[in-house]
PDB file of C-alpha atoms in Angstrom:
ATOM      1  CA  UNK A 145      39.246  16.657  -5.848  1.00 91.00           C
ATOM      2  CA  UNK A 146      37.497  20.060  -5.203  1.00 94.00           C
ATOM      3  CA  UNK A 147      34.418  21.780  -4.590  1.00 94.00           C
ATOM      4  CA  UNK A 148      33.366  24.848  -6.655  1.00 94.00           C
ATOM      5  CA  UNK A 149      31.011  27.499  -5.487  1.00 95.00           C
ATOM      6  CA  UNK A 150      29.106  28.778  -8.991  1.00 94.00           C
ATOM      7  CA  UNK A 151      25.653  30.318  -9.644  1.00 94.00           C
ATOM      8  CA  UNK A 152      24.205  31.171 -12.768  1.00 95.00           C
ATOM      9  CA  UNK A 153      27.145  29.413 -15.267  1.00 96.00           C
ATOM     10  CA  UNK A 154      26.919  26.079 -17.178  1.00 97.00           C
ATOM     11  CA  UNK A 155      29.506  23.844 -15.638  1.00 96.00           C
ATOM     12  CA  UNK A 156      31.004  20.962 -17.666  1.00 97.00           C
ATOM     13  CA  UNK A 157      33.941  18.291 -17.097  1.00 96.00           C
ATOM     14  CA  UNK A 158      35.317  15.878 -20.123  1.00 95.00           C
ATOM     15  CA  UNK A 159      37.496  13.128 -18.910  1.00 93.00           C
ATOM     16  CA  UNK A 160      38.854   9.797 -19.586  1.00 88.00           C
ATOM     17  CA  UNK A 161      39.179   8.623 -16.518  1.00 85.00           C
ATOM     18  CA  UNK A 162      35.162   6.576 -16.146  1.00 84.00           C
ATOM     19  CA  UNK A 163      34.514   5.790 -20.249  1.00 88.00           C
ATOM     20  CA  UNK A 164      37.791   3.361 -21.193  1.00 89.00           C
ATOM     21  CA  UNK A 165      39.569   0.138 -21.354  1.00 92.00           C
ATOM     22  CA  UNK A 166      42.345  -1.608 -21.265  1.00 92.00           C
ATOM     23  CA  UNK A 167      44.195  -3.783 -23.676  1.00 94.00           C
ATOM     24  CA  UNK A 168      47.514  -5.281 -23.414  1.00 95.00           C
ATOM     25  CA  UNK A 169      48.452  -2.218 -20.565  1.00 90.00           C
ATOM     26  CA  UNK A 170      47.338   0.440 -22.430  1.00 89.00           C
ATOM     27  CA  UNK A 171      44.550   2.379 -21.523  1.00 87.00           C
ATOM     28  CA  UNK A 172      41.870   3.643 -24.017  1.00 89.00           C
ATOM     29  CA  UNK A 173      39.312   6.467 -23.457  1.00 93.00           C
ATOM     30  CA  UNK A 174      36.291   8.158 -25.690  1.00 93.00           C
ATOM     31  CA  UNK A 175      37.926  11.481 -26.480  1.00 95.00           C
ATOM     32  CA  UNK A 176      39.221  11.220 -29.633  1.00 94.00           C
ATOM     33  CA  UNK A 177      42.238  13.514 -31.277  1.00 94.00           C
ATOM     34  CA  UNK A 178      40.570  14.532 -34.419  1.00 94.00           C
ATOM     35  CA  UNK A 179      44.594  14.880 -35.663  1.00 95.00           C
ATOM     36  CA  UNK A 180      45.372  11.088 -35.059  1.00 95.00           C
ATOM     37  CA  UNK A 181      41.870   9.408 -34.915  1.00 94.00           C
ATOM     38  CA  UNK A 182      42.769   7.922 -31.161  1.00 93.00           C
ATOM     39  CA  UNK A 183      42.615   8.672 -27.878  1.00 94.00           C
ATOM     40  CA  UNK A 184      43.776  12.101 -27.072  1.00 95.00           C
ATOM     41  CA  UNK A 185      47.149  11.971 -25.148  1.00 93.00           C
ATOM     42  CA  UNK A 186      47.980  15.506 -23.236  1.00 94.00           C
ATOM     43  CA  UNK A 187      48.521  14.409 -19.792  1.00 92.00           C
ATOM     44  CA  UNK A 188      45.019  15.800 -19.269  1.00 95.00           C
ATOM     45  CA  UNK A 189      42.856  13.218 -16.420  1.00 94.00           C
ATOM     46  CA  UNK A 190      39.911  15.854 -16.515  1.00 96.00           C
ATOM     47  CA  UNK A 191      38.932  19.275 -17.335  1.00 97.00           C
ATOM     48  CA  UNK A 192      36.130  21.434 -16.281  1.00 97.00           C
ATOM     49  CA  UNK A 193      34.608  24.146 -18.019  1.00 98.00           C
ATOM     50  CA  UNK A 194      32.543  27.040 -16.621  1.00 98.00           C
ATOM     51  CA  UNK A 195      30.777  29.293 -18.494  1.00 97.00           C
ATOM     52  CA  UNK A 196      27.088  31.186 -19.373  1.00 96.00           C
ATOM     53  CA  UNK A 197      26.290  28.752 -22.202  1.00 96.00           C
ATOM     54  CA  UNK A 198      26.261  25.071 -21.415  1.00 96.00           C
ATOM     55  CA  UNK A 199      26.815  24.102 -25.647  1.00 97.00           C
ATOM     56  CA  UNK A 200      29.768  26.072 -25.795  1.00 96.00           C
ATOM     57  CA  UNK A 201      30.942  24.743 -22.288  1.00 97.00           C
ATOM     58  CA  UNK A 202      30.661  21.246 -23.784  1.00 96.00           C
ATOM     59  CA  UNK A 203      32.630  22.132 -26.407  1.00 96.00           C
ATOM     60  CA  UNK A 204      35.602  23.878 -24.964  1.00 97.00           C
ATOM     61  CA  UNK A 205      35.945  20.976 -22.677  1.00 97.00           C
ATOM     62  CA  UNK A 206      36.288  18.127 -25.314  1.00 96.00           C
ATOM     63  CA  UNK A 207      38.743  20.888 -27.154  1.00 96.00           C
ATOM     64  CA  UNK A 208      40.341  22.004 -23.687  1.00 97.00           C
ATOM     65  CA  UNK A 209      41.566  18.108 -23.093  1.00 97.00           C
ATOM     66  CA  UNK A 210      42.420  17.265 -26.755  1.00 97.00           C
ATOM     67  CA  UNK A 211      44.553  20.880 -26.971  1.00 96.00           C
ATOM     68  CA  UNK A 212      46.524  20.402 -23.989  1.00 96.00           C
ATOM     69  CA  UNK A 213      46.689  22.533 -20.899  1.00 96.00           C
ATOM     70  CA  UNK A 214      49.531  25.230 -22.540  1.00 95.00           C
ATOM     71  CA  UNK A 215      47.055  25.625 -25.936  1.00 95.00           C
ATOM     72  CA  UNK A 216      44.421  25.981 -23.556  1.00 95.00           C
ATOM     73  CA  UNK A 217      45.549  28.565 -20.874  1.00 94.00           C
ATOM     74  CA  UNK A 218      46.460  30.297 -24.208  1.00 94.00           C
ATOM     75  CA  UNK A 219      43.203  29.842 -25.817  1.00 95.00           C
ATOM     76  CA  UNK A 220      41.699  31.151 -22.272  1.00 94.00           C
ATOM     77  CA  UNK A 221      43.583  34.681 -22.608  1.00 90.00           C
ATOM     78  CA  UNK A 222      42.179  35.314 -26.316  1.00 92.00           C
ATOM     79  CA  UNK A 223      38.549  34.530 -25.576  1.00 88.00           C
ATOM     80  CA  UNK A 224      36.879  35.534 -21.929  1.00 87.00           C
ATOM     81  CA  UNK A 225      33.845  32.701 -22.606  1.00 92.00           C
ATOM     82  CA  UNK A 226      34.962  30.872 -20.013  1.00 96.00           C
ATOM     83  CA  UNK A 227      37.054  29.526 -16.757  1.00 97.00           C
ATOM     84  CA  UNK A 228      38.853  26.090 -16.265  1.00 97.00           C
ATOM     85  CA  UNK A 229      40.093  23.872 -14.107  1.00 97.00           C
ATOM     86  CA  UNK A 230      42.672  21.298 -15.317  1.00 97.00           C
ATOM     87  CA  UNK A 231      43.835  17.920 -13.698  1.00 97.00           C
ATOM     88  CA  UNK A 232      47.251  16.945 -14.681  1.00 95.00           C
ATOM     89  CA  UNK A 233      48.828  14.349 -12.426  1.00 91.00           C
ATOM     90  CA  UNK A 234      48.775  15.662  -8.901  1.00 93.00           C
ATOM     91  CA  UNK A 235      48.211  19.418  -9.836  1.00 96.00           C
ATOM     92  CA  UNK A 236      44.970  21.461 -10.557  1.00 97.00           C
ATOM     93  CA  UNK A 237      45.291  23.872 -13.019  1.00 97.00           C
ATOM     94  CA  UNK A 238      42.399  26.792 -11.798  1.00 97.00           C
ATOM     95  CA  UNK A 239      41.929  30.143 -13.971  1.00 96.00           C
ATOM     96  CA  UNK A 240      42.406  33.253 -12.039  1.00 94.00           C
ATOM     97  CA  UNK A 241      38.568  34.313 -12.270  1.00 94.00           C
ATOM     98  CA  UNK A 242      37.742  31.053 -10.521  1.00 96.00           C
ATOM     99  CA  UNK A 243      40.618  31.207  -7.529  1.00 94.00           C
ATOM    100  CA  UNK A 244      38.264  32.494  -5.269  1.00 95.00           C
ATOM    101  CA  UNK A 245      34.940  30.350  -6.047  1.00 96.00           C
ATOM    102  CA  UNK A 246      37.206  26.839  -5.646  1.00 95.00           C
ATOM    103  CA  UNK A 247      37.039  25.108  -2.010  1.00 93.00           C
ATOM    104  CA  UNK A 248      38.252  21.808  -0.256  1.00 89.00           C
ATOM    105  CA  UNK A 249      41.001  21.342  -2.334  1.00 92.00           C
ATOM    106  CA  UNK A 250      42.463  17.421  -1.516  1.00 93.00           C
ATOM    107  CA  UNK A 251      45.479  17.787   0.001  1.00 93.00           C
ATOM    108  CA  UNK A 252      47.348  15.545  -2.533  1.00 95.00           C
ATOM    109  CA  UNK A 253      46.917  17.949  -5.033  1.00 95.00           C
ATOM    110  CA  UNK A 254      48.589  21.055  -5.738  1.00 95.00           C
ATOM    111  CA  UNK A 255      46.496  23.783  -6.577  1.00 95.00           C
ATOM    112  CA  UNK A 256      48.080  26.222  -9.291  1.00 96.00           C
ATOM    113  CA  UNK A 257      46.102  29.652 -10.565  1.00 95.00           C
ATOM    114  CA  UNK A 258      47.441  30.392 -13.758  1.00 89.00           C
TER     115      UNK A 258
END
């Protein structure tokens, strides 16, 4: 979707778009909502964390996709550990600290700094 110019950060995507399956048209990934016991559901396709510790990276982007993008952009103001970039349908969600780092956006896509 995007190319992203870091150096010296962790970087770290959780989606659910390569571990799932189907059954009777309904698809099924690995990241579970601790809340419900299945399959997260935020409109979230993939999130990628970057950060200077690769464990804590890991985390926020299990917790980034199960949250939600709002909880998350929220969650992003309060703690300064890391940046994100968020795929939600045909937008990508990119924290400001990252705007200038991201390249070769795909031209479906709508980029959005927030």
């Amino acid at each position: 979707l995007l190319t992203v110019e870091i150096s010296d950060s962790a970087v770290v995507s959780s989606g659910g778009y390569e571990r799932n399956f189907e059954s009777d048209g309904k698809v099924y990934h690995h990241i579970l909502d601790p809340k419900t016991g299945y399959p997260a559901e935020t409109g979230i396709a993939q999130v990628t964390i970057v950060g200077k510790n690769s464990a804590l990276c890991d985390a926020y982007s299990t917790g980034v996709f199960v949250m939600g993008r709002e909880k998350a952009e929220k969650l992003y103001g309060k703690s300064g550990e890391f940046e994100y970039i968020i795929v939600e349908n045909n937008n990508i969600f990119v924290s400001k600290n990252l705007e200038s780092k991201i390249k070769n956006v795909r031209e479906e896509f709508n980029l959005i700094i927030s």
